Tab-separated table of C-alpha atoms in Angstrom:
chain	number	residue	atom	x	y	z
A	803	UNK	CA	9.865	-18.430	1.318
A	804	UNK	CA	10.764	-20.293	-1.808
A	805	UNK	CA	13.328	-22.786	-1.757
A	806	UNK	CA	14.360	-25.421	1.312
A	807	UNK	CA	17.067	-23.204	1.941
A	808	UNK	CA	14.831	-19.837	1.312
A	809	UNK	CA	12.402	-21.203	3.993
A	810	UNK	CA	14.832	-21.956	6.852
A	811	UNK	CA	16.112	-17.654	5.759
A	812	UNK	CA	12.339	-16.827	5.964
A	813	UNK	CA	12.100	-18.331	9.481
A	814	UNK	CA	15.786	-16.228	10.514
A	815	UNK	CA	13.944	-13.021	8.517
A	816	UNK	CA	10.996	-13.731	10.619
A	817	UNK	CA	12.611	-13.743	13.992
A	818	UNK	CA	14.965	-10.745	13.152
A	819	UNK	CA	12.311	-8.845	12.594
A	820	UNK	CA	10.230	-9.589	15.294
A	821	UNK	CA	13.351	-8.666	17.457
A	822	UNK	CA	14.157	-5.412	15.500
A	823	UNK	CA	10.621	-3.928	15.892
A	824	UNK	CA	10.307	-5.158	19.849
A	825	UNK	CA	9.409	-3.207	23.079
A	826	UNK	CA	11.834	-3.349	26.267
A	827	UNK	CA	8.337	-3.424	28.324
A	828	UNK	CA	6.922	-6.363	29.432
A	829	UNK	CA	5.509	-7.642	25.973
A	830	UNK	CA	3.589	-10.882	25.797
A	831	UNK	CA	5.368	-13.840	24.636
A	832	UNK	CA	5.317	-15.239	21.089
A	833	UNK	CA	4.440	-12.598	17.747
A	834	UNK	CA	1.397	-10.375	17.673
A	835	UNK	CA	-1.879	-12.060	16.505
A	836	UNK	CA	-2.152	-11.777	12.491
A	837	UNK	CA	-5.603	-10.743	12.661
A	838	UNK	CA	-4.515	-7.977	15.287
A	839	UNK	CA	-2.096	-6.741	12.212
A	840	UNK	CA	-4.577	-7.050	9.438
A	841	UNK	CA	-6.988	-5.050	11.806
A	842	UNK	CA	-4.169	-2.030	11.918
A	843	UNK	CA	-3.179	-2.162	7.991
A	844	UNK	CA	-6.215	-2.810	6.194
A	845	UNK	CA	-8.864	-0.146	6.904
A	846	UNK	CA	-6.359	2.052	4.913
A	847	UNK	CA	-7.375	0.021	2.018
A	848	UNK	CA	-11.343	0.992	2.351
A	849	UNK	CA	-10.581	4.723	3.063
A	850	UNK	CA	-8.606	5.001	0.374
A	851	UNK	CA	-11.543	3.648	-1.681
A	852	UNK	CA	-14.412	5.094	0.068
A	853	UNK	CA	-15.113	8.181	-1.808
A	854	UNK	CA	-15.033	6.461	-5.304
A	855	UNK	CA	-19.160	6.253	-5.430
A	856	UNK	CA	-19.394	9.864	-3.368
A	857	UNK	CA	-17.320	12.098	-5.244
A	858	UNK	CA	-20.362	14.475	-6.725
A	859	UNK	CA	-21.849	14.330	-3.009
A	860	UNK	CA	-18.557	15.765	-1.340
A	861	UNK	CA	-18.261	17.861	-4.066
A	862	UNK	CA	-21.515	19.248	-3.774
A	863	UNK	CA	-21.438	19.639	0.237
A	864	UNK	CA	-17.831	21.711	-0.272
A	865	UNK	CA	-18.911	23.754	-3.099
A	866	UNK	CA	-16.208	22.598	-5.765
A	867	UNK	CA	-16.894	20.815	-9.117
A	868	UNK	CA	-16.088	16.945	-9.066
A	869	UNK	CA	-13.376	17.069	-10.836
A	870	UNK	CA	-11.945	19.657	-8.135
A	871	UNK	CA	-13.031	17.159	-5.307
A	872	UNK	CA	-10.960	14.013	-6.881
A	873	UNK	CA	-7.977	15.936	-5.405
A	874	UNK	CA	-9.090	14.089	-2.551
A	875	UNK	CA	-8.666	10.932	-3.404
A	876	UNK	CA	-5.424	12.400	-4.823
A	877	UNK	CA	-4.011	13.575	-1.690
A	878	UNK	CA	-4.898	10.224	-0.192
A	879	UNK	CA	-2.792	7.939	-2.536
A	880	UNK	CA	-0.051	10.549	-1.849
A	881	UNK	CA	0.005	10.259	1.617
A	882	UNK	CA	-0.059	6.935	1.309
A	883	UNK	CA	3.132	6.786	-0.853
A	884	UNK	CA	5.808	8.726	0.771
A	885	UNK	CA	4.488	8.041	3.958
A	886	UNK	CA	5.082	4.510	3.615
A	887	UNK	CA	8.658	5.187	3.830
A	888	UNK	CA	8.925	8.169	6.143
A	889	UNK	CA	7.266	5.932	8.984
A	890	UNK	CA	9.116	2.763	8.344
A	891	UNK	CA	12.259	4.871	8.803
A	892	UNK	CA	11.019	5.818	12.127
A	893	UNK	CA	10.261	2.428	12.814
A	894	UNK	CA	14.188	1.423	11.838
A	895	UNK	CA	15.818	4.380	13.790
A	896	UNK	CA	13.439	4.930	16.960
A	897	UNK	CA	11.428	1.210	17.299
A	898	UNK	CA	7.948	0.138	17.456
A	899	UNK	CA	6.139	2.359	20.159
A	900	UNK	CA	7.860	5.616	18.378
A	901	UNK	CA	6.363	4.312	15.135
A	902	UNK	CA	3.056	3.622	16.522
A	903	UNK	CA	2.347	6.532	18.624
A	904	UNK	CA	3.364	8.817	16.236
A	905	UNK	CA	1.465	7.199	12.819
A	906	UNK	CA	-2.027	6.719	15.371
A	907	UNK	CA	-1.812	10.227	16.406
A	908	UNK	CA	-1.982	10.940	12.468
A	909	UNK	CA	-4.574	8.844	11.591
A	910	UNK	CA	-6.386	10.232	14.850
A	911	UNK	CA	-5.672	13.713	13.852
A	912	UNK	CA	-6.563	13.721	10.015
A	913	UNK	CA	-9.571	12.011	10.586
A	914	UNK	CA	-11.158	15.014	13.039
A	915	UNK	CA	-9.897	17.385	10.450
A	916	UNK	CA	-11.889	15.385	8.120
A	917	UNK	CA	-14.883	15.330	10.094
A	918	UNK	CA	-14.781	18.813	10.879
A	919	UNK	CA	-13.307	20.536	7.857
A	920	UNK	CA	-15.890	23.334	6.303
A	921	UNK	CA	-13.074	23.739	3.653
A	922	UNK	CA	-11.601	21.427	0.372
A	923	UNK	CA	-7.585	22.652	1.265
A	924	UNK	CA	-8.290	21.860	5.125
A	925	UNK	CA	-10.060	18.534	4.367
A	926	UNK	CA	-7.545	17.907	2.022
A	927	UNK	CA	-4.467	18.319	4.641
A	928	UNK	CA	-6.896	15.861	6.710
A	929	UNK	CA	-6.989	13.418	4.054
A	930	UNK	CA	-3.203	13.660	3.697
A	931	UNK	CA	-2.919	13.309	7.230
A	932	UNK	CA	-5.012	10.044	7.943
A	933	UNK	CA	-3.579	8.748	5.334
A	934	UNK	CA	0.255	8.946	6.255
A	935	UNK	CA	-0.957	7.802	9.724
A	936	UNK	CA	-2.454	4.877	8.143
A	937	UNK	CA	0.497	4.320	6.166
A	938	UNK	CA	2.270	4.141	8.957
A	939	UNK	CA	0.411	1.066	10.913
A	940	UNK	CA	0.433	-0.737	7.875
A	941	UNK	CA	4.383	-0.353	6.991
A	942	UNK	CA	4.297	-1.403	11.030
A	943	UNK	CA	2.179	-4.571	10.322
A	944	UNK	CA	4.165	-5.481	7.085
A	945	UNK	CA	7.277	-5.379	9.201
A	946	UNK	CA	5.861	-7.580	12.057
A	947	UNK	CA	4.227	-10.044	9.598
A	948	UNK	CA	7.359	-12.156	9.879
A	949	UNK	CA	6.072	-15.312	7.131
A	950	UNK	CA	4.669	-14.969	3.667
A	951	UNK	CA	1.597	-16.944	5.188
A	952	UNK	CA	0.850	-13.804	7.246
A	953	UNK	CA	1.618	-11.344	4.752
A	954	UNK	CA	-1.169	-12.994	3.034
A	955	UNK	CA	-3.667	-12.771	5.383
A	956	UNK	CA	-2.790	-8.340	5.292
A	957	UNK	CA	-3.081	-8.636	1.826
A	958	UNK	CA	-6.209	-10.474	1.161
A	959	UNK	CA	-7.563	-7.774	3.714
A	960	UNK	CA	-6.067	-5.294	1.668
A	961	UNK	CA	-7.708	-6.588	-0.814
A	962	UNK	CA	-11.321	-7.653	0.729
A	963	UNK	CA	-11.979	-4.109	2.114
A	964	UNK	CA	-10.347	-2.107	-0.958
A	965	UNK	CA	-12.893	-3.958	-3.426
A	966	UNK	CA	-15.781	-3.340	-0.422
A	967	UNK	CA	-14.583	0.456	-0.064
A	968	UNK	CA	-16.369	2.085	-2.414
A	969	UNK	CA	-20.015	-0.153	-1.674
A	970	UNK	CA	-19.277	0.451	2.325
A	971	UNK	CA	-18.411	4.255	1.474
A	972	UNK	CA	-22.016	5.115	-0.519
A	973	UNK	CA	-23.854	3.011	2.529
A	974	UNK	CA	-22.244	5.126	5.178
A	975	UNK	CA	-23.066	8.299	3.046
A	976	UNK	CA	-26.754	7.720	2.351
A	977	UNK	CA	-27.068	6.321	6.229
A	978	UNK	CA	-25.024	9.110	7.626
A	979	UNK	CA	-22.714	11.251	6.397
A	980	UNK	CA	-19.887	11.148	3.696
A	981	UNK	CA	-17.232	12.764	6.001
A	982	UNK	CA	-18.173	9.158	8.234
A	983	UNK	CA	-17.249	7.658	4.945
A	984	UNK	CA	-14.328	8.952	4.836
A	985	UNK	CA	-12.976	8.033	8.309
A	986	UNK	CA	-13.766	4.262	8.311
A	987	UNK	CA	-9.872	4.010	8.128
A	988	UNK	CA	-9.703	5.372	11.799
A	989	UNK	CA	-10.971	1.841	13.194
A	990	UNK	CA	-7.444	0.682	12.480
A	991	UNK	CA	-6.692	2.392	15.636
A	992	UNK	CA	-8.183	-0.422	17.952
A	993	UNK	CA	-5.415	-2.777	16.928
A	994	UNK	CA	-2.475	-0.202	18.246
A	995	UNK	CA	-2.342	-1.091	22.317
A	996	UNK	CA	-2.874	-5.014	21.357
A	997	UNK	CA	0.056	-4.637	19.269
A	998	UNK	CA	1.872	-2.844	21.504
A	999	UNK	CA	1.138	-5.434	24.321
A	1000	UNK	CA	2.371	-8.095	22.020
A	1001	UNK	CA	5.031	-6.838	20.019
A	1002	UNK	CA	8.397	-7.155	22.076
A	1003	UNK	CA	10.838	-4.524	20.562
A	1004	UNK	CA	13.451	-2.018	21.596
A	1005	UNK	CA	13.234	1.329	21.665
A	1006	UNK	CA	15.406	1.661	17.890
A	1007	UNK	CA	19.010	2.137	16.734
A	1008	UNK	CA	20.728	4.705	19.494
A	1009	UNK	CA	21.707	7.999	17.096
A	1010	UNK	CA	25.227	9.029	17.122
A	1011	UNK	CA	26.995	11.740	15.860
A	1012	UNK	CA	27.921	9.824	12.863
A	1013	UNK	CA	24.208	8.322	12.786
A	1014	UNK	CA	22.207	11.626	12.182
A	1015	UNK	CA	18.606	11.184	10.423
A	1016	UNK	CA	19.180	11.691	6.939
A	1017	UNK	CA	16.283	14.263	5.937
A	1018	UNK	CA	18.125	15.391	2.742
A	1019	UNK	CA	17.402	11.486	1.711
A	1020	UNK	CA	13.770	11.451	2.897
A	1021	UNK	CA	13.055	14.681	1.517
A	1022	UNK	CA	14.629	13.823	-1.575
A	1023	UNK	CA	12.552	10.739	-1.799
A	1024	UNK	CA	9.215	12.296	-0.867
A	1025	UNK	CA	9.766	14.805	-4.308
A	1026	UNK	CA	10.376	11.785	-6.202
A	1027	UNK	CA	7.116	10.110	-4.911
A	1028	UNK	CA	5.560	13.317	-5.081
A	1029	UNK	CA	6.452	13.787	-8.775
A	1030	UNK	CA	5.849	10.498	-9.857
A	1031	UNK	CA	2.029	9.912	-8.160
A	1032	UNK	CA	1.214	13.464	-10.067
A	1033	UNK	CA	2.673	12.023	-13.472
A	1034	UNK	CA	-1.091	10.888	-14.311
A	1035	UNK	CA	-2.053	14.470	-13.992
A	1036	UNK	CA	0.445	16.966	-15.250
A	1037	UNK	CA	2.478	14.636	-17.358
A	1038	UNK	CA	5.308	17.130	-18.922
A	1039	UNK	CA	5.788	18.729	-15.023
A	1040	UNK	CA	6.078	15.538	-13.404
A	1041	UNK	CA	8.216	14.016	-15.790
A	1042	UNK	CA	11.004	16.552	-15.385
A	1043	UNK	CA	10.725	17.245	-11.561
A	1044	UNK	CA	10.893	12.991	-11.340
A	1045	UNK	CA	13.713	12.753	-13.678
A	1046	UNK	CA	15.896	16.002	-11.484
A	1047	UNK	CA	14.479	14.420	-8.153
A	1048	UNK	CA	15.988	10.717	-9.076
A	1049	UNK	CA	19.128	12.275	-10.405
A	1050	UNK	CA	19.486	14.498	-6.984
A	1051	UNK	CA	19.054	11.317	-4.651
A	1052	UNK	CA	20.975	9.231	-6.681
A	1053	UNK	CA	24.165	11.341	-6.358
A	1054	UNK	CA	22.831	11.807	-2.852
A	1055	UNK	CA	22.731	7.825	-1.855
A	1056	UNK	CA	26.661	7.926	-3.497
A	1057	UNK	CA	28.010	10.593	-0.611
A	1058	UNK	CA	25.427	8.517	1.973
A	1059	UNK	CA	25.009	5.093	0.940
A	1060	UNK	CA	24.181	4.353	4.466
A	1061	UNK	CA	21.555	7.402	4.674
A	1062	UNK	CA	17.719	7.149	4.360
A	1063	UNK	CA	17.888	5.353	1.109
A	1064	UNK	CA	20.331	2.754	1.825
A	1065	UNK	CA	22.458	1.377	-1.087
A	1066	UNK	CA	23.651	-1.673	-0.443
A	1067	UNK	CA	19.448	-2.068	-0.807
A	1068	UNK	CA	18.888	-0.839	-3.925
A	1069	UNK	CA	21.800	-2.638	-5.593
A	1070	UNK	CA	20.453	-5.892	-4.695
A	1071	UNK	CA	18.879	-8.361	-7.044
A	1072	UNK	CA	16.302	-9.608	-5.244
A	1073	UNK	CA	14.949	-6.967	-3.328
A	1074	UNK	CA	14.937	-4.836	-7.313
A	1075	UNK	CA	13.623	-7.470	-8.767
A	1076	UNK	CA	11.120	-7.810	-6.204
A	1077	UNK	CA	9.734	-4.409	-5.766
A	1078	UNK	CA	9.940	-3.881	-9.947
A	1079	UNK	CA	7.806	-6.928	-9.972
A	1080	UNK	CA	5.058	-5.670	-7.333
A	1081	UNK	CA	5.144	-2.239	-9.037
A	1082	UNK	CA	4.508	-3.723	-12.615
A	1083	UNK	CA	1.684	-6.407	-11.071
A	1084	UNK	CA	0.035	-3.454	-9.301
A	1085	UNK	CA	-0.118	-1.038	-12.210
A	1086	UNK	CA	-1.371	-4.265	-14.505
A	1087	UNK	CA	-4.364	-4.299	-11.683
A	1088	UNK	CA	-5.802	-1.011	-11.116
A	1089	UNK	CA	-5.295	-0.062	-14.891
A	1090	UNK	CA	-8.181	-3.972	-14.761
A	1091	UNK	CA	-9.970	-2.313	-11.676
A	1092	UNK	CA	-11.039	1.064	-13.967
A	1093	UNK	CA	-11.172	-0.964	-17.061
A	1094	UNK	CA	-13.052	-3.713	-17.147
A	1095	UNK	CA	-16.603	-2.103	-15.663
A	1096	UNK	CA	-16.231	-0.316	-18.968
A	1097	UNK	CA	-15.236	-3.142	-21.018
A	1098	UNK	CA	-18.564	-5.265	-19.834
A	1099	UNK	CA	-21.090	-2.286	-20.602
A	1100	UNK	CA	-19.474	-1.470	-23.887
A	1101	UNK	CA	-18.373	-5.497	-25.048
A	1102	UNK	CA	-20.931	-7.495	-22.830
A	1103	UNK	CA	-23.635	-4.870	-22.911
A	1104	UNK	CA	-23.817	-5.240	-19.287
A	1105	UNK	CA	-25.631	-2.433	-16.802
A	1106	UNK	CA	-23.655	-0.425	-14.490
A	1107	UNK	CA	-25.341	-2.262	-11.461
A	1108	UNK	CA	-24.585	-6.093	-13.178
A	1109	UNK	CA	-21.045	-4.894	-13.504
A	1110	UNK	CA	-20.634	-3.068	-10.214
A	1111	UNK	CA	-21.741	-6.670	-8.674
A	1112	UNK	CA	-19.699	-9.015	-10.798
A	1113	UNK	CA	-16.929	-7.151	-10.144
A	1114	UNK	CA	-16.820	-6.837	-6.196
A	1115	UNK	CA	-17.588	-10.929	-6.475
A	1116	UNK	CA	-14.138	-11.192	-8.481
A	1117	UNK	CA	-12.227	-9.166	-6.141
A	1118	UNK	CA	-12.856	-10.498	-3.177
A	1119	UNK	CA	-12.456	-13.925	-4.596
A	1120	UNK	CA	-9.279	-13.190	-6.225
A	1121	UNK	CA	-8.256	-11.883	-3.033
A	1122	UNK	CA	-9.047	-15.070	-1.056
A	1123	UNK	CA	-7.744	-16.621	-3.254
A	1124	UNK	CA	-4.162	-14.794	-3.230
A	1125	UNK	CA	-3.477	-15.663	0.200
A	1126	UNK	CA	-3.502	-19.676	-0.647
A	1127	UNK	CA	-0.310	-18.665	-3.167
A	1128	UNK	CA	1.254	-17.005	-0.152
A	1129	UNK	CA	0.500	-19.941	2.181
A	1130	UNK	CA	1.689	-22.365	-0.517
A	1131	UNK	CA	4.866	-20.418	-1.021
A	1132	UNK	CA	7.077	-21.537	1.538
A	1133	UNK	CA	6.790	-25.060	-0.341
A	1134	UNK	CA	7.969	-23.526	-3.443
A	1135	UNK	CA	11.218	-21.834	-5.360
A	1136	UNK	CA	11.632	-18.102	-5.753
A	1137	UNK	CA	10.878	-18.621	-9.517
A	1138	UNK	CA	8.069	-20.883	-9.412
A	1139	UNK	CA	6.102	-18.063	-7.681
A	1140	UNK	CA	7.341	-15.444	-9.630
A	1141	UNK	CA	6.707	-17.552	-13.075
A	1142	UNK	CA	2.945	-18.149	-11.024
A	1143	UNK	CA	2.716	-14.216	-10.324
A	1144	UNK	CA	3.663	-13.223	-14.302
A	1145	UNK	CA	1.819	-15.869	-16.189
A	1146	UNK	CA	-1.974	-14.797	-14.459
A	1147	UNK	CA	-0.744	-11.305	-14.425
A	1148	UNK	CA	0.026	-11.396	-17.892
A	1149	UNK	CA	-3.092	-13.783	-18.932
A	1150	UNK	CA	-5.366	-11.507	-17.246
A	1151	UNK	CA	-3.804	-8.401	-19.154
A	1152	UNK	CA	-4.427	-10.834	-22.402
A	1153	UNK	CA	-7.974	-11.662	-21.388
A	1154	UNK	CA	-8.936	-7.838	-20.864
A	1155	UNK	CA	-7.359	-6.870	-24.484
A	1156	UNK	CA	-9.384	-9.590	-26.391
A	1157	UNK	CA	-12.398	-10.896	-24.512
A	1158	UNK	CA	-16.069	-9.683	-25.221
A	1159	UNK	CA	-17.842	-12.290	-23.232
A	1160	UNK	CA	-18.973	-10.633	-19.431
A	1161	UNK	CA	-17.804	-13.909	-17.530
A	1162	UNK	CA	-14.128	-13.456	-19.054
A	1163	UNK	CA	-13.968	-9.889	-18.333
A	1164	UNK	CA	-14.823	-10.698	-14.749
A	1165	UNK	CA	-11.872	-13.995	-14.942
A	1166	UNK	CA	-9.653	-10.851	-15.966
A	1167	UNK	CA	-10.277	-8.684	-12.643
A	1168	UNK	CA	-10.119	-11.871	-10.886
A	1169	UNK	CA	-6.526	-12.688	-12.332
A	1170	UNK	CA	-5.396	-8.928	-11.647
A	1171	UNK	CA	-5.912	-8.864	-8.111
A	1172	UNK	CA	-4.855	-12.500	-7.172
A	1173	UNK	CA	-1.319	-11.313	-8.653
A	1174	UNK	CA	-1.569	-7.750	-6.718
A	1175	UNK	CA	-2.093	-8.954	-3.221
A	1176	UNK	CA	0.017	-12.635	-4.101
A	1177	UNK	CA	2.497	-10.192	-4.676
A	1178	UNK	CA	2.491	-7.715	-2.096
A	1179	UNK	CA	2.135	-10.282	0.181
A	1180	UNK	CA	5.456	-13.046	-1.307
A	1181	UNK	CA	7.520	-10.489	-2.869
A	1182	UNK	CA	7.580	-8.270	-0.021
A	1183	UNK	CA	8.522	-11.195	2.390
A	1184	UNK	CA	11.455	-11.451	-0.628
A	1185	UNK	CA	12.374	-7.803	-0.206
A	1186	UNK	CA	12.551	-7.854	3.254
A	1187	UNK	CA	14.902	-11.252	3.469
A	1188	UNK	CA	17.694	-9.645	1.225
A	1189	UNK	CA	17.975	-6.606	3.469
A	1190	UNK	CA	20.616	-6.707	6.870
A	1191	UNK	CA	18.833	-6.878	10.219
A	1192	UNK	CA	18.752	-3.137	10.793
A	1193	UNK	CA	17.218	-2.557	6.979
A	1194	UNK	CA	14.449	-4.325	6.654
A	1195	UNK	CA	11.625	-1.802	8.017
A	1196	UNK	CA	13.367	0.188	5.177
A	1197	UNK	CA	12.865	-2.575	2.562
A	1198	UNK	CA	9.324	-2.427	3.886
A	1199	UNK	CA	8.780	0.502	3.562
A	1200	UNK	CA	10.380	0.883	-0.507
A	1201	UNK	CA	8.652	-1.655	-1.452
A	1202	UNK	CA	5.577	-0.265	-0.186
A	1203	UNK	CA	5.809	2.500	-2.084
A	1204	UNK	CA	7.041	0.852	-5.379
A	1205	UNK	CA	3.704	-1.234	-5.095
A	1206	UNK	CA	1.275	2.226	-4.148
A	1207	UNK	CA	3.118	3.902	-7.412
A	1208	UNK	CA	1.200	1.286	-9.447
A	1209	UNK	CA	-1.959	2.455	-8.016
A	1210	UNK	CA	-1.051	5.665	-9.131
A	1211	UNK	CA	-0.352	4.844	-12.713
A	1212	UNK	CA	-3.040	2.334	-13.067
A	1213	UNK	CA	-5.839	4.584	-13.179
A	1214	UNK	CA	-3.998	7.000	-15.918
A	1215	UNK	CA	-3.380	3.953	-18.051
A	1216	UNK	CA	-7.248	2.902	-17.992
A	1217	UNK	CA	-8.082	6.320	-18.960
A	1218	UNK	CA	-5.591	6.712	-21.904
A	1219	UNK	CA	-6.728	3.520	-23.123
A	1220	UNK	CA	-10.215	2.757	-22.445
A	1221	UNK	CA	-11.999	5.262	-20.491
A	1222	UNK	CA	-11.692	8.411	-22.879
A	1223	UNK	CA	-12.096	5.879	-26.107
């Protein structure tokens, strides 16, 4: 964490979690492998890339125009979004092997409709699919994480495979197929019975009469997600449905503040400030990611292919690079990382507004990402340590979704500013 104090709450966090998301079976001793976590959360980052190089391909093989077929990259950073939170709440009320089983049987699922699909809606309900599954193993990981150090290590892989998504997803295309492509994010699967073996957890809260699942909060939640990730692309429509859906759960979480949307969360400080923060640094990144590669041709006079490269290079290094911030955290306040976080965050922003020369640009994308994944991977260990024992899945999971909105957004912003210039 941040502070001498903060660090000894990270290690209490740590183990609290560990023991809320635990199996009554036999587990191994001592918290599940890091790696064994990125390997489950991370190949949602490449499939949710993958089709960025492919689009007039898929299009092509399904008989729809390309714009058509970017509904399914769409439906993907839906899924993604709301079910984030749907899963974690499973994870809160019914424990780790409920959580796992049901999100791998997703991921499973979606990615044979994927493979099989002769149709755009049934492929699409695929893509939806794998990707709530997905969703799920990651909100899973995030919870079992534990440290900021090993957040790191899932986001730099977050990172790492995102920025090699669309490169691995045109490879697998030409080589095979673009539905295989598209279900690289089932190898996340391989990490679920090592997890299970390791992670010690039981079986979730017992439900009670007063304790029923609140679906009028989750459902109420998944229309504000929904309405907010389709603001890019029917602006006047979303904006009203978002502004009725946040009214209707807000009264809601006043009847039930201990419902699906707890709020004694929401009202606190840190984990606001925290998931605010994420959302703003993630926007800030992917509005970089579909910027700059038009920035160098058009300032730098730089060729699609000199961009392409230069680009990947500064995104995976920026990514490596994030997880030395979350290593280095524990040694340091709450507001030196956050002032760390804003000022490249903000520089980066500054550096893509004014810059012409090609090596800046690239210092820019670099800048973006290294505050996206420092932040997903401190500021989520931040949300997670100012929830109660029985919350923090939850705090997971909003924060989660606070950070995919920003992926949402990002891409709109690029285009209203820079793309359709």
């Amino acid at each position: 964490m941040t502070t001498t104090n903060a660090a000894a709450t990270a290690a209490t966090a740590a183990t609290a979690t560990a023991t809320a998301a635990t199996h009554h079976t036999a587990p191994r001793v001592g918290p599940v492998p890091v790696l064994w976590l990125a390997l489950m959360a991370t190949p949602l980052a490449a499939g949710a890339n993958a089709p960025v190089l492919i689009l007039p391909d898929m299009a092509r093989s399904l008989g729809v125009s390309a714009s058509t077929a970017t509904w399914l990259v769409a439906s993907y950073a839906w899924a993604m979004a709301v079910g984030t939170p749907l899963l974690a709440g499973l994870l809160r009320r019914r424990g780790l092997r409920a959580a796992l089983h049901l999100a791998g049987a997703l991921l499973v699922g979606g990615t044979l409709l994927v493979a099989a699909s002769p149709w755009l809606p049934l492929t699409l309900a695929g893509r939806a699919t794998q990707a709530a599954g997905g969703a799920g193993l990651a909100a899973v990981a995030m919870s079992l994480a534990g440290s900021a150090r090993r957040m790191g290590v899932i986001s730099a892989g977050f990172g790492i495979l995102g920025a090699s998504g669309p490169l691995l997803g045109a490879q697998l295309s030409q080589a095979v197929s673009w539905r295989l492509s598209l279900s690289v994010s089932v190898i996340a699967i391989l990490a679920v019975p090592m997890v299970s073996r390791y992670a010690a957890a039981p079986a979730g809260q017992a439900a009670t009469p007063q304790d029923k699942f609140d679906a009028r909060g989750a459902a109420l939640l998944t229309a504000l997600a929904t309405a907010l990730v389709l603001l890019p692309h029917a602006p006047a429509a979303a904006l009203g449905s978002s502004a009725l859906a946040a009214t209707l759960l807000a009264l809601h979480v006043r009847r039930r503040p201990d419902g699906f949307v707890p709020a004694a969360l929401i009202r606190r400080p840190l984990f606001l400030g925290s998931a605010l923060l994420a959302l703003a640094l993630s926007g800030s990144y992917f509005t970089l990611l579909f910027s700059v590669p038009r920035l160098l041709t058009e300032r730098a006079g730089w060729d699609a292919t000199t961009a392409g490269t230069g680009q990947l290079v500064a995104l995976l290094t920026g990514s490596a690079l994030s997880w030395l911030l979350a290593a280095a955290s524990a040694r340091m306040s709450r507001a030196a990382v956050r002032a760390v976080l804003i000022g490249v965050g903000a520089l980066a922003a500054a550096i893509a507004v004014f810059a012409s020369w090609g090596p800046l640009l690239l210092v820019a994308t670099l800048g973006g990402i290294f505050a996206a994944t420092g932040s997903n991977a401190v500021l989520s260990m931040h949300a997670a340590s100012s929830a109660p024992e029985p919350q923090r899945p939850t705090a997971i999971g909003l924060f989660a979704l606070c950070y995919q909105l920003g992926g949402a957004f990002g891409p709109a912003i690029a285009t209203a500013l820079v793309l359709t210039a």
